Structures are given as C-alpha cells and as structure tokens.
C-alpha cells in the first residue's frame, strides 16, 4: 500500500514537472521506388518505418535554445532564438532542428520564447533511412505545440523540406519529409512530386522490407547529390529549348530525348529519370491491380540497373548486394535506396526470407569487401505524430 502511495506521489510530481513539455515522434523512411525522381517532378513510392526520432521540448522564459541528443554527438548545442546561423564541424547535426526553427520563424510559427529540445532515436544513422527528415518532422511537431500552432501533413512536409533546402543547403525533393509525414501501417506512400499530392497504397501482403547497410557514409551535402541535381536541371533547360511548355524532366517523352540529342552525361541522367518515372507509374498500376509481387520486384531490379548505369549513383558494394540478393528465390526485388553513392540496399522479400539467408548475403559481402553490412528488418509504419510526454517511452528497436 505504501509502495502504491509512493508511486502515485512520484507520478504526480513527474506530471507537474512535465506539464509544460511537448513531445512528438517521426519515422525514417525507405525509398521503395523512384530514384532521384522527386526533385524532377515524377511520382515516388516510399514506406515510413518502425525506427523513429522522438523529441521532447520544454519552454524557457528567456530566448536561449538548448539542443541535446545522446544519439547525435552527445553534446549540448546552445544558441538563441535571435541567432539562427548554421554550423560547420562539431554541432552540425543541430542544423536540422535549427533549420526547422528558421523555417517556422519564416512562416510566423516559431515558439514565443527559448526552449530545451531533447532528441532520441532508434534509427540506424547514415544508413540512407533519412534520419534527417525524421529529426525535422519530430522537431517541427514539438515546436509547433510550444507556440500553440498546428499544421496539416503536407504543410509540415513542405516546411521541413524548406529547412533542408534553404538552411542546411541540400537541394533534396519532398520524398523523405512526405513519407515521414504520411506513413501508414502496411502501406506505401505515393507522392506526385509535381502536384505535391500525397496518398497511400497497401503494400502487398506477406512481404517484408530488409535493409542491407554497407556502412559507406554518403555525405549528401558535399557529395555528388548536388551535382546530379544540377545535371538534371541542365538537361531540363536544354529540353525546354525544344519544348518550352515542358513542366519538369520527369514529363519528357523518350521521343523528345532522342530528338534533343543531349550531351553526355546529361543524356544518361535524363534517360534514367524518364525510364524510372515510367517504372513508378507501372508499379502503381500493378499495386492497384493486386498482381504477383514478383512483377513489381522486377521493376526494383531494373531501377537499380538504371541507377548503376545511367544515373551513376551506385558503387561496387551496392551492386554486389543487389546481385547476390537477386539469386535468392524469396527476394522479390532489390535496389539501392535513397541518395546513393554508398548507403543501403533495400531487399523486398516474401515472408519466407529468413535472417539465415540475410546472413548468407552478409557473409558473401564480407568475403569480398572485408566487413559485414548491417542488416535490419522493418515494418511499413505510421507517420509523424504528436505524442503524450507522459506516455511510456517507445522501446521498439529494429533488429540488427
Ligand atoms: C535523398 C533525398 C531525396 C531523394 C533521394 C533520391 O534521400 O533526400 O529527396 O532525392 O535522395 O531519390
């Protein structure tokens, strides 16, 4: 009885301490199909996963902001509401939450005073699962609450993308933020990036999402991502000389590409975008028709070949994994997922695919490259949401 009273007293004290705190959670994502299509205006398919970033925010009376995460550098980053400059080197992880704050300020939705923000995550980092978008959405949802504001999912995704484009400096599309916002259990998120329309489609039953992380860190910001983005913009510019009304690269026809005779490597980049767009459109039809997943899986393999040969954002490690997985009967499809130039391979499998088989792929990889890829299995899961800070902390960890 005494124990019960003690517990109740502790809980009350805790509730009182936490009463001004606000919290949120946002998932990472797997890019299912549509490589480098989002910023080219086509359609993309992704799944939100059961690996998330959780935020806890507490208002302060003064203007000071304190950001802390043991998952990212384990150091406090301190600044003020009036000093939102981006950082280089140590503390640069904070550019994502600071960028969101900047974006909120631009939209007139910033919290009225300073705050403390704590972030935790069970997402594997730098594995091409977009922990950055998860940080952005979880930060935005927590900070919006401090200011008493609300945003719909599409505005939330756009606000976070703006943070990444204009504050962090990465010209990414809407894929990561859109999937993290719209994720739904057992569903794929479909984004029409030109119209910025978001919807969901059921993921075929009895199929599983596996990630093989090569451990090769793809430093998106100063890497070839921006080069690919600019190559696509140059290709569009040249095509518009022939077809001025062309709205985006993904809308170009193969006939236009042939007649425009673009110089290399722009011709290859454009061909990848046009063919990958057709593959996503085909996958959407097949998903709606409920056909054999094998047919959809073939599109994933074809997507990888195109990233390797035309978009040239693969690497030998990713190619090796895809080739090995292709030889396994339970694997429906496999491809690099995300920006590329390292990172991870998605293997979409039927439910017969086992950890033993996954380990066999890892062993073959180690024999060739000397290290083991990290293996994770994820479920297609719900999207970003406001949580109750008094709720039991989320203790789901992906298998590794
Ligand atoms: C990264 C970007 C996305 C998208 C993918 C490639 O994940 O953040 O916007 O461009 O690469 O499809």
PDB file of N, CA, C and O in Angstrom, residues 57-131:
ATOM      1  N   UNK A  57      10.220  18.739 -25.891  1.00  0.00           N
ATOM      2  CA  UNK A  57      10.557  20.176 -25.828  1.00  0.00           C
ATOM      3  C   UNK A  57       9.979  20.780 -24.560  1.00  0.00           C
ATOM      4  O   UNK A  57       8.873  20.423 -24.132  1.00  0.00           O
ATOM      5  N   UNK A  58      10.742  21.696 -23.979  1.00  0.00           N
ATOM      6  CA  UNK A  58      10.301  22.352 -22.747  1.00  0.00           C
ATOM      7  C   UNK A  58      10.589  23.842 -22.888  1.00  0.00           C
ATOM      8  O   UNK A  58      11.716  24.231 -23.206  1.00  0.00           O
ATOM      9  N   UNK A  59       9.580  24.690 -22.695  1.00  0.00           N
ATOM     10  CA  UNK A  59       9.813  26.123 -22.905  1.00  0.00           C
ATOM     11  C   UNK A  59      10.723  26.729 -21.834  1.00  0.00           C
ATOM     12  O   UNK A  59      10.770  26.226 -20.704  1.00  0.00           O
ATOM     13  N   UNK A  60      11.427  27.802 -22.188  1.00  0.00           N
ATOM     14  CA  UNK A  60      12.243  28.558 -21.220  1.00  0.00           C
ATOM     15  C   UNK A  60      11.735  29.989 -21.239  1.00  0.00           C
ATOM     16  O   UNK A  60      11.192  30.440 -22.241  1.00  0.00           O
ATOM     17  N   UNK A  61      11.984  30.677 -20.124  1.00  0.00           N
ATOM     18  CA  UNK A  61      11.462  32.049 -20.062  1.00  0.00           C
ATOM     19  C   UNK A  61      12.252  32.964 -20.986  1.00  0.00           C
ATOM     20  O   UNK A  61      11.727  33.838 -21.631  1.00  0.00           O
ATOM     21  N   UNK A  62      13.587  32.762 -21.025  1.00  0.00           N
ATOM     22  CA  UNK A  62      14.427  33.645 -21.846  1.00  0.00           C
ATOM     23  C   UNK A  62      14.493  33.154 -23.292  1.00  0.00           C
ATOM     24  O   UNK A  62      13.777  32.208 -23.648  1.00  0.00           O
ATOM     25  N   UNK A  63      15.382  33.747 -24.089  1.00  0.00           N
ATOM     26  CA  UNK A  63      15.455  33.431 -25.530  1.00  0.00           C
ATOM     27  C   UNK A  63      16.406  32.270 -25.849  1.00  0.00           C
ATOM     28  O   UNK A  63      16.536  31.873 -26.999  1.00  0.00           O
ATOM     29  N   UNK A  64      17.070  31.759 -24.819  1.00  0.00           N
ATOM     30  CA  UNK A  64      18.085  30.717 -25.075  1.00  0.00           C
ATOM     31  C   UNK A  64      17.459  29.413 -25.586  1.00  0.00           C
ATOM     32  O   UNK A  64      16.392  28.995 -25.143  1.00  0.00           O
ATOM     33  N   UNK A  65      18.204  28.780 -26.508  1.00  0.00           N
ATOM     34  CA  UNK A  65      17.790  27.467 -27.018  1.00  0.00           C
ATOM     35  C   UNK A  65      18.873  26.470 -26.661  1.00  0.00           C
ATOM     36  O   UNK A  65      20.047  26.724 -26.909  1.00  0.00           O
ATOM     37  N   UNK A  66      18.479  25.352 -26.095  1.00  0.00           N
ATOM     38  CA  UNK A  66      19.458  24.294 -25.801  1.00  0.00           C
ATOM     39  C   UNK A  66      18.992  23.016 -26.492  1.00  0.00           C
ATOM     40  O   UNK A  66      17.862  22.561 -26.272  1.00  0.00           O
ATOM     41  N   UNK A  67      19.867  22.492 -27.347  1.00  0.00           N
ATOM     42  CA  UNK A  67      19.528  21.267 -28.071  1.00  0.00           C
ATOM     43  C   UNK A  67      20.443  20.158 -27.580  1.00  0.00           C
ATOM     44  O   UNK A  67      21.646  20.375 -27.443  1.00  0.00           O
ATOM     45  N   UNK A  68      19.870  18.998 -27.336  1.00  0.00           N
ATOM     46  CA  UNK A  68      20.721  17.899 -26.884  1.00  0.00           C
ATOM     47  C   UNK A  68      20.245  16.572 -27.454  1.00  0.00           C
ATOM     48  O   UNK A  68      19.047  16.314 -27.532  1.00  0.00           O
ATOM     49  N   UNK A  69      21.192  15.762 -27.860  1.00  0.00           N
ATOM     50  CA  UNK A  69      20.853  14.403 -28.235  1.00  0.00           C
ATOM     51  C   UNK A  69      22.034  13.489 -27.977  1.00  0.00           C
ATOM     52  O   UNK A  69      23.129  13.746 -28.467  1.00  0.00           O
ATOM     53  N   UNK A  70      21.799  12.422 -27.187  1.00  0.00           N
ATOM     54  CA  UNK A  70      22.922  11.499 -27.000  1.00  0.00           C
ATOM     55  C   UNK A  70      23.127  10.701 -28.286  1.00  0.00           C
ATOM     56  O   UNK A  70      24.193  10.177 -28.529  1.00  0.00           O
ATOM     57  N   UNK A  71      22.112  10.652 -29.148  1.00  0.00           N
ATOM     58  CA  UNK A  71      22.267   9.905 -30.405  1.00  0.00           C
ATOM     59  C   UNK A  71      23.096  10.683 -31.422  1.00  0.00           C
ATOM     60  O   UNK A  71      23.729  10.105 -32.286  1.00  0.00           O
ATOM     61  N   UNK A  72      23.038  12.005 -31.374  1.00  0.00           N
ATOM     62  CA  UNK A  72      23.803  12.829 -32.317  1.00  0.00           C
ATOM     63  C   UNK A  72      24.861  13.602 -31.530  1.00  0.00           C
ATOM     64  O   UNK A  72      24.555  14.622 -30.909  1.00  0.00           O
ATOM     65  N   UNK A  73      26.067  13.125 -31.520  1.00  0.00           N
ATOM     66  CA  UNK A  73      27.233  13.798 -30.928  1.00  0.00           C
ATOM     67  C   UNK A  73      27.247  13.891 -29.399  1.00  0.00           C
ATOM     68  O   UNK A  73      28.251  14.238 -28.803  1.00  0.00           O
ATOM     69  N   UNK A  74      26.114  13.694 -28.731  1.00  0.00           N
ATOM     70  CA  UNK A  74      26.099  13.681 -27.264  1.00  0.00           C
ATOM     71  C   UNK A  74      26.583  14.979 -26.625  1.00  0.00           C
ATOM     72  O   UNK A  74      27.220  14.951 -25.575  1.00  0.00           O
ATOM     73  N   UNK A  75      26.372  16.111 -27.250  1.00  0.00           N
ATOM     74  CA  UNK A  75      26.820  17.410 -26.737  1.00  0.00           C
ATOM     75  C   UNK A  75      25.648  18.375 -26.763  1.00  0.00           C
ATOM     76  O   UNK A  75      24.831  18.319 -27.678  1.00  0.00           O
ATOM     77  N   UNK A  76      25.628  19.295 -25.799  1.00  0.00           N
ATOM     78  CA  UNK A  76      24.583  20.322 -25.841  1.00  0.00           C
ATOM     79  C   UNK A  76      25.001  21.395 -26.843  1.00  0.00           C
ATOM     80  O   UNK A  76      26.156  21.822 -26.869  1.00  0.00           O
ATOM     81  N   UNK A  77      24.066  21.813 -27.680  1.00  0.00           N
ATOM     82  CA  UNK A  77      24.312  22.949 -28.573  1.00  0.00           C
ATOM     83  C   UNK A  77      23.436  24.081 -28.067  1.00  0.00           C
ATOM     84  O   UNK A  77      22.225  23.916 -27.914  1.00  0.00           O
ATOM     85  N   UNK A  78      24.075  25.207 -27.761  1.00  0.00           N
ATOM     86  CA  UNK A  78      23.303  26.303 -27.175  1.00  0.00           C
ATOM     87  C   UNK A  78      23.362  27.520 -28.080  1.00  0.00           C
ATOM     88  O   UNK A  78      24.411  27.880 -28.601  1.00  0.00           O
ATOM     89  N   UNK A  79      22.239  28.138 -28.296  1.00  0.00           N
ATOM     90  CA  UNK A  79      22.200  29.374 -29.072  1.00  0.00           C
ATOM     91  C   UNK A  79      20.962  30.152 -28.625  1.00  0.00           C
ATOM     92  O   UNK A  79      20.402  29.860 -27.567  1.00  0.00           O
ATOM     93  N   UNK A  80      20.577  31.153 -29.425  1.00  0.00           N
ATOM     94  CA  UNK A  80      19.417  31.938 -29.012  1.00  0.00           C
ATOM     95  C   UNK A  80      18.430  32.037 -30.167  1.00  0.00           C
ATOM     96  O   UNK A  80      18.812  31.905 -31.332  1.00  0.00           O
ATOM     97  N   UNK A  81      17.190  32.295 -29.841  1.00  0.00           N
ATOM     98  CA  UNK A  81      16.148  32.449 -30.873  1.00  0.00           C
ATOM     99  C   UNK A  81      16.555  33.483 -31.912  1.00  0.00           C
ATOM    100  O   UNK A  81      16.133  33.421 -33.052  1.00  0.00           O
ATOM    101  N   UNK A  82      17.383  34.455 -31.470  1.00  0.00           N
ATOM    102  CA  UNK A  82      17.776  35.527 -32.387  1.00  0.00           C
ATOM    103  C   UNK A  82      19.059  35.235 -33.146  1.00  0.00           C
ATOM    104  O   UNK A  82      19.545  36.073 -33.898  1.00  0.00           O
ATOM    105  N   UNK A  83      19.648  34.066 -32.908  1.00  0.00           N
ATOM    106  CA  UNK A  83      20.895  33.755 -33.617  1.00  0.00           C
ATOM    107  C   UNK A  83      20.784  32.369 -34.256  1.00  0.00           C
ATOM    108  O   UNK A  83      21.258  31.378 -33.708  1.00  0.00           O
ATOM    109  N   UNK A  84      20.171  32.338 -35.414  1.00  0.00           N
ATOM    110  CA  UNK A  84      19.991  31.046 -36.062  1.00  0.00           C
ATOM    111  C   UNK A  84      20.945  30.890 -37.238  1.00  0.00           C
ATOM    112  O   UNK A  84      20.530  30.833 -38.383  1.00  0.00           O
ATOM    113  N   UNK A  85      22.244  30.830 -36.934  1.00  0.00           N
ATOM    114  CA  UNK A  85      23.173  30.612 -38.044  1.00  0.00           C
ATOM    115  C   UNK A  85      23.511  29.121 -38.099  1.00  0.00           C
ATOM    116  O   UNK A  85      23.480  28.433 -37.073  1.00  0.00           O
ATOM    117  N   UNK A  86      23.855  28.638 -39.294  1.00  0.00           N
ATOM    118  CA  UNK A  86      24.148  27.207 -39.387  1.00  0.00           C
ATOM    119  C   UNK A  86      25.598  26.962 -38.975  1.00  0.00           C
ATOM    120  O   UNK A  86      26.421  27.858 -38.985  1.00  0.00           O
ATOM    121  N   UNK A  87      25.862  25.725 -38.577  1.00  0.00           N
ATOM    122  CA  UNK A  87      27.168  25.357 -38.020  1.00  0.00           C
ATOM    123  C   UNK A  87      27.941  24.439 -38.944  1.00  0.00           C
ATOM    124  O   UNK A  87      27.336  23.629 -39.638  1.00  0.00           O
ATOM    125  N   UNK A  88      29.264  24.525 -38.842  1.00  0.00           N
ATOM    126  CA  UNK A  88      30.121  23.583 -39.578  1.00  0.00           C
ATOM    127  C   UNK A  88      30.890  22.789 -38.528  1.00  0.00           C
ATOM    128  O   UNK A  88      31.147  23.305 -37.440  1.00  0.00           O
ATOM    129  N   UNK A  89      31.254  21.551 -38.843  1.00  0.00           N
ATOM    130  CA  UNK A  89      32.037  20.737 -37.910  1.00  0.00           C
ATOM    131  C   UNK A  89      31.216  20.326 -36.706  1.00  0.00           C
ATOM    132  O   UNK A  89      30.031  20.015 -36.846  1.00  0.00           O
ATOM    133  N   UNK A  90      31.816  20.362 -35.466  1.00  0.00           N
ATOM    134  CA  UNK A  90      31.085  19.872 -34.295  1.00  0.00           C
ATOM    135  C   UNK A  90      29.770  20.629 -34.111  1.00  0.00           C
ATOM    136  O   UNK A  90      29.708  21.837 -34.301  1.00  0.00           O
ATOM    137  N   UNK A  91      28.748  19.907 -33.754  1.00  0.00           N
ATOM    138  CA  UNK A  91      27.436  20.535 -33.538  1.00  0.00           C
ATOM    139  C   UNK A  91      26.642  20.693 -34.827  1.00  0.00           C
ATOM    140  O   UNK A  91      25.536  21.229 -34.807  1.00  0.00           O
ATOM    141  N   UNK A  92      27.208  20.214 -35.957  1.00  0.00           N
ATOM    142  CA  UNK A  92      26.485  20.468 -37.214  1.00  0.00           C
ATOM    143  C   UNK A  92      25.203  19.626 -37.331  1.00  0.00           C
ATOM    144  O   UNK A  92      24.331  19.951 -38.127  1.00  0.00           O
ATOM    145  N   UNK A  93      25.054  18.578 -36.499  1.00  0.00           N
ATOM    146  CA  UNK A  93      23.781  17.839 -36.503  1.00  0.00           C
ATOM    147  C   UNK A  93      22.632  18.793 -36.167  1.00  0.00           C
ATOM    148  O   UNK A  93      21.504  18.618 -36.614  1.00  0.00           O
ATOM    149  N   UNK A  94      22.971  19.838 -35.353  1.00  0.00           N
ATOM    150  CA  UNK A  94      21.930  20.768 -34.881  1.00  0.00           C
ATOM    151  C   UNK A  94      21.370  21.617 -36.017  1.00  0.00           C
ATOM    152  O   UNK A  94      20.342  22.272 -35.846  1.00  0.00           O
ATOM    153  N   UNK A  95      22.033  21.602 -37.192  1.00  0.00           N
ATOM    154  CA  UNK A  95      21.499  22.387 -38.316  1.00  0.00           C
ATOM    155  C   UNK A  95      20.086  21.933 -38.710  1.00  0.00           C
ATOM    156  O   UNK A  95      19.313  22.730 -39.219  1.00  0.00           O
ATOM    157  N   UNK A  96      19.789  20.648 -38.459  1.00  0.00           N
ATOM    158  CA  UNK A  96      18.446  20.167 -38.843  1.00  0.00           C
ATOM    159  C   UNK A  96      17.371  20.764 -37.937  1.00  0.00           C
ATOM    160  O   UNK A  96      16.436  21.400 -38.440  1.00  0.00           O
ATOM    161  N   UNK A  97      17.494  20.618 -36.582  1.00  0.00           N
ATOM    162  CA  UNK A  97      16.477  21.291 -35.749  1.00  0.00           C
ATOM    163  C   UNK A  97      16.526  22.813 -35.877  1.00  0.00           C
ATOM    164  O   UNK A  97      15.476  23.466 -35.896  1.00  0.00           O
ATOM    165  N   UNK A  98      17.736  23.389 -36.020  1.00  0.00           N
ATOM    166  CA  UNK A  98      17.810  24.857 -36.156  1.00  0.00           C
ATOM    167  C   UNK A  98      17.167  25.299 -37.471  1.00  0.00           C
ATOM    168  O   UNK A  98      16.501  26.333 -37.529  1.00  0.00           O
ATOM    169  N   UNK A  99      17.375  24.509 -38.508  1.00  0.00           N
ATOM    170  CA  UNK A  99      16.772  24.822 -39.812  1.00  0.00           C
ATOM    171  C   UNK A  99      15.249  24.818 -39.716  1.00  0.00           C
ATOM    172  O   UNK A  99      14.566  25.655 -40.300  1.00  0.00           O
ATOM    173  N   UNK A 100      14.723  23.866 -38.945  1.00  0.00           N
ATOM    174  CA  UNK A 100      13.263  23.804 -38.771  1.00  0.00           C
ATOM    175  C   UNK A 100      12.783  25.048 -38.024  1.00  0.00           C
ATOM    176  O   UNK A 100      11.769  25.653 -38.383  1.00  0.00           O
ATOM    177  N   UNK A 101      13.552  25.441 -37.013  1.00  0.00           N
ATOM    178  CA  UNK A 101      13.169  26.646 -36.266  1.00  0.00           C
ATOM    179  C   UNK A 101      13.181  27.867 -37.190  1.00  0.00           C
ATOM    180  O   UNK A 101      12.272  28.707 -37.163  1.00  0.00           O
ATOM    181  N   UNK A 102      14.204  27.934 -38.033  1.00  0.00           N
ATOM    182  CA  UNK A 102      14.297  29.035 -39.013  1.00  0.00           C
ATOM    183  C   UNK A 102      13.070  29.029 -39.932  1.00  0.00           C
ATOM    184  O   UNK A 102      12.429  30.057 -40.154  1.00  0.00           O
ATOM    185  N   UNK A 103      12.718  27.834 -40.407  1.00  0.00           N
ATOM    186  CA  UNK A 103      11.579  27.686 -41.309  1.00  0.00           C
ATOM    187  C   UNK A 103      10.273  28.071 -40.593  1.00  0.00           C
ATOM    188  O   UNK A 103       9.390  28.707 -41.173  1.00  0.00           O
ATOM    189  N   UNK A 104      10.159  27.682 -39.321  1.00  0.00           N
ATOM    190  CA  UNK A 104       8.962  28.048 -38.542  1.00  0.00           C
ATOM    191  C   UNK A 104       8.887  29.563 -38.386  1.00  0.00           C
ATOM    192  O   UNK A 104       7.820  30.167 -38.493  1.00  0.00           O
ATOM    193  N   UNK A 105      10.066  30.165 -38.147  1.00  0.00           N
ATOM    194  CA  UNK A 105      10.112  31.627 -37.986  1.00  0.00           C
ATOM    195  C   UNK A 105       9.642  32.311 -39.261  1.00  0.00           C
ATOM    196  O   UNK A 105       8.848  33.244 -39.242  1.00  0.00           O
ATOM    197  N   UNK A 106      10.165  31.817 -40.395  1.00  0.00           N
ATOM    198  CA  UNK A 106       9.788  32.389 -41.697  1.00  0.00           C
ATOM    199  C   UNK A 106       8.278  32.318 -41.912  1.00  0.00           C
ATOM    200  O   UNK A 106       7.691  33.181 -42.538  1.00  0.00           O
ATOM    201  N   UNK A 107       7.673  31.237 -41.388  1.00  0.00           N
ATOM    202  CA  UNK A 107       6.233  31.043 -41.574  1.00  0.00           C
ATOM    203  C   UNK A 107       5.421  31.714 -40.456  1.00  0.00           C
ATOM    204  O   UNK A 107       4.199  31.584 -40.413  1.00  0.00           O
ATOM    205  N   UNK A 108       6.102  32.393 -39.548  1.00  0.00           N
ATOM    206  CA  UNK A 108       5.401  33.042 -38.428  1.00  0.00           C
ATOM    207  C   UNK A 108       4.865  32.038 -37.416  1.00  0.00           C
ATOM    208  O   UNK A 108       3.874  32.301 -36.742  1.00  0.00           O
ATOM    209  N   UNK A 109       5.526  30.870 -37.318  1.00  0.00           N
ATOM    210  CA  UNK A 109       5.014  29.820 -36.431  1.00  0.00           C
ATOM    211  C   UNK A 109       6.019  29.403 -35.347  1.00  0.00           C
ATOM    212  O   UNK A 109       5.874  28.345 -34.730  1.00  0.00           O
ATOM    213  N   UNK A 110       7.030  30.246 -35.103  1.00  0.00           N
ATOM    214  CA  UNK A 110       8.067  29.873 -34.134  1.00  0.00           C
ATOM    215  C   UNK A 110       7.519  29.963 -32.706  1.00  0.00           C
ATOM    216  O   UNK A 110       6.579  30.721 -32.449  1.00  0.00           O
ATOM    217  N   UNK A 111       8.111  29.215 -31.776  1.00  0.00           N
ATOM    218  CA  UNK A 111       7.684  29.341 -30.381  1.00  0.00           C
ATOM    219  C   UNK A 111       7.950  30.772 -29.877  1.00  0.00           C
ATOM    220  O   UNK A 111       8.872  31.429 -30.351  1.00  0.00           O
ATOM    221  N   UNK A 112       7.189  31.245 -28.903  1.00  0.00           N
ATOM    222  CA  UNK A 112       7.322  32.632 -28.449  1.00  0.00           C
ATOM    223  C   UNK A 112       8.593  32.901 -27.633  1.00  0.00           C
ATOM    224  O   UNK A 112       9.012  34.047 -27.498  1.00  0.00           O
ATOM    225  N   UNK A 113       9.206  31.856 -27.073  1.00  0.00           N
ATOM    226  CA  UNK A 113      10.420  32.060 -26.261  1.00  0.00           C
ATOM    227  C   UNK A 113      11.382  30.910 -26.521  1.00  0.00           C
ATOM    228  O   UNK A 113      11.095  30.014 -27.322  1.00  0.00           O
ATOM    229  N   UNK A 114      12.517  30.955 -25.807  1.00  0.00           N
ATOM    230  CA  UNK A 114      13.507  29.884 -25.965  1.00  0.00           C
ATOM    231  C   UNK A 114      12.953  28.548 -25.461  1.00  0.00           C
ATOM    232  O   UNK A 114      11.841  28.468 -24.938  1.00  0.00           O
ATOM    233  N   UNK A 115      13.775  27.517 -25.624  1.00  0.00           N
ATOM    234  CA  UNK A 115      13.313  26.173 -25.208  1.00  0.00           C
ATOM    235  C   UNK A 115      14.503  25.227 -25.103  1.00  0.00           C
ATOM    236  O   UNK A 115      15.600  25.524 -25.581  1.00  0.00           O
ATOM    237  N   UNK A 116      14.224  24.097 -24.460  1.00  0.00           N
ATOM    238  CA  UNK A 116      15.175  22.976 -24.484  1.00  0.00           C
ATOM    239  C   UNK A 116      14.551  21.909 -25.365  1.00  0.00           C
ATOM    240  O   UNK A 116      13.343  21.674 -25.264  1.00  0.00           O
ATOM    241  N   UNK A 117      15.355  21.303 -26.192  1.00  0.00           N
ATOM    242  CA  UNK A 117      14.824  20.223 -27.042  1.00  0.00           C
ATOM    243  C   UNK A 117      15.753  19.023 -26.940  1.00  0.00           C
ATOM    244  O   UNK A 117      16.956  19.138 -27.176  1.00  0.00           O
ATOM    245  N   UNK A 118      15.180  17.904 -26.559  1.00  0.00           N
ATOM    246  CA  UNK A 118      15.963  16.665 -26.467  1.00  0.00           C
ATOM    247  C   UNK A 118      15.493  15.736 -27.579  1.00  0.00           C
ATOM    248  O   UNK A 118      14.283  15.595 -27.812  1.00  0.00           O
ATOM    249  N   UNK A 119      16.445  15.132 -28.268  1.00  0.00           N
ATOM    250  CA  UNK A 119      16.087  14.193 -29.344  1.00  0.00           C
ATOM    251  C   UNK A 119      16.692  12.823 -29.058  1.00  0.00           C
ATOM    252  O   UNK A 119      17.862  12.753 -28.651  1.00  0.00           O
ATOM    253  N   UNK A 120      15.905  11.770 -29.249  1.00  0.00           N
ATOM    254  CA  UNK A 120      16.462  10.414 -29.141  1.00  0.00           C
ATOM    255  C   UNK A 120      16.026   9.638 -30.373  1.00  0.00           C
ATOM    256  O   UNK A 120      15.015   9.960 -30.981  1.00  0.00           O
ATOM    257  N   UNK A 121      16.801   8.639 -30.708  1.00  0.00           N
ATOM    258  CA  UNK A 121      16.411   7.855 -31.892  1.00  0.00           C
ATOM    259  C   UNK A 121      16.817   6.395 -31.792  1.00  0.00           C
ATOM    260  O   UNK A 121      17.834   6.071 -31.165  1.00  0.00           O
ATOM    261  N   UNK A 122      16.020   5.544 -32.384  1.00  0.00           N
ATOM    262  CA  UNK A 122      16.405   4.137 -32.539  1.00  0.00           C
ATOM    263  C   UNK A 122      16.630   3.822 -34.021  1.00  0.00           C
ATOM    264  O   UNK A 122      16.675   2.670 -34.413  1.00  0.00           O
ATOM    265  N   UNK A 123      16.765   4.875 -34.824  1.00  0.00           N
ATOM    266  CA  UNK A 123      17.011   4.693 -36.261  1.00  0.00           C
ATOM    267  C   UNK A 123      18.506   4.498 -36.494  1.00  0.00           C
ATOM    268  O   UNK A 123      19.302   5.276 -35.975  1.00  0.00           O
ATOM    269  N   UNK A 124      18.895   3.535 -37.324  1.00  0.00           N
ATOM    270  CA  UNK A 124      20.314   3.475 -37.693  1.00  0.00           C
ATOM    271  C   UNK A 124      20.675   4.762 -38.445  1.00  0.00           C
ATOM    272  O   UNK A 124      19.941   5.161 -39.351  1.00  0.00           O
ATOM    273  N   UNK A 125      21.757   5.409 -38.045  1.00  0.00           N
ATOM    274  CA  UNK A 125      22.100   6.696 -38.659  1.00  0.00           C
ATOM    275  C   UNK A 125      22.989   6.504 -39.878  1.00  0.00           C
ATOM    276  O   UNK A 125      23.701   5.509 -39.989  1.00  0.00           O
ATOM    277  N   UNK A 126      22.954   7.454 -40.780  1.00  0.00           N
ATOM    278  CA  UNK A 126      23.769   7.422 -42.007  1.00  0.00           C
ATOM    279  C   UNK A 126      23.590   6.123 -42.776  1.00  0.00           C
ATOM    280  O   UNK A 126      24.537   5.579 -43.341  1.00  0.00           O
ATOM    281  N   UNK A 127      22.381   5.587 -42.773  1.00  0.00           N
ATOM    282  CA  UNK A 127      22.134   4.322 -43.468  1.00  0.00           C
ATOM    283  C   UNK A 127      21.172   4.518 -44.630  1.00  0.00           C
ATOM    284  O   UNK A 127      20.573   3.553 -45.119  1.00  0.00           O
ATOM    285  N   UNK A 128      20.969   5.766 -45.038  1.00  0.00           N
ATOM    286  CA  UNK A 128      20.060   6.022 -46.156  1.00  0.00           C
ATOM    287  C   UNK A 128      18.593   5.882 -45.756  1.00  0.00           C
ATOM    288  O   UNK A 128      17.739   5.630 -46.591  1.00  0.00           O
ATOM    289  N   UNK A 129      18.304   6.028 -44.449  1.00  0.00           N
ATOM    290  CA  UNK A 129      16.922   5.879 -43.978  1.00  0.00           C
ATOM    291  C   UNK A 129      16.308   7.224 -43.589  1.00  0.00           C
ATOM    292  O   UNK A 129      15.267   7.291 -42.953  1.00  0.00           O
ATOM    293  N   UNK A 130      17.011   8.279 -43.962  1.00  0.00           N
ATOM    294  CA  UNK A 130      16.543   9.637 -43.744  1.00  0.00           C
ATOM    295  C   UNK A 130      16.230   9.992 -42.296  1.00  0.00           C
ATOM    296  O   UNK A 130      15.134  10.463 -41.969  1.00  0.00           O
ATOM    297  N   UNK A 131      17.226   9.778 -41.447  1.00  0.00           N
ATOM    298  CA  UNK A 131      17.069  10.239 -40.067  1.00  0.00           C
ATOM    299  C   UNK A 131      16.925  11.759 -40.055  1.00  0.00           C
ATOM    300  O   UNK A 131      16.299  12.324 -39.165  1.00  0.00           O
TER     301      UNK A 131
END
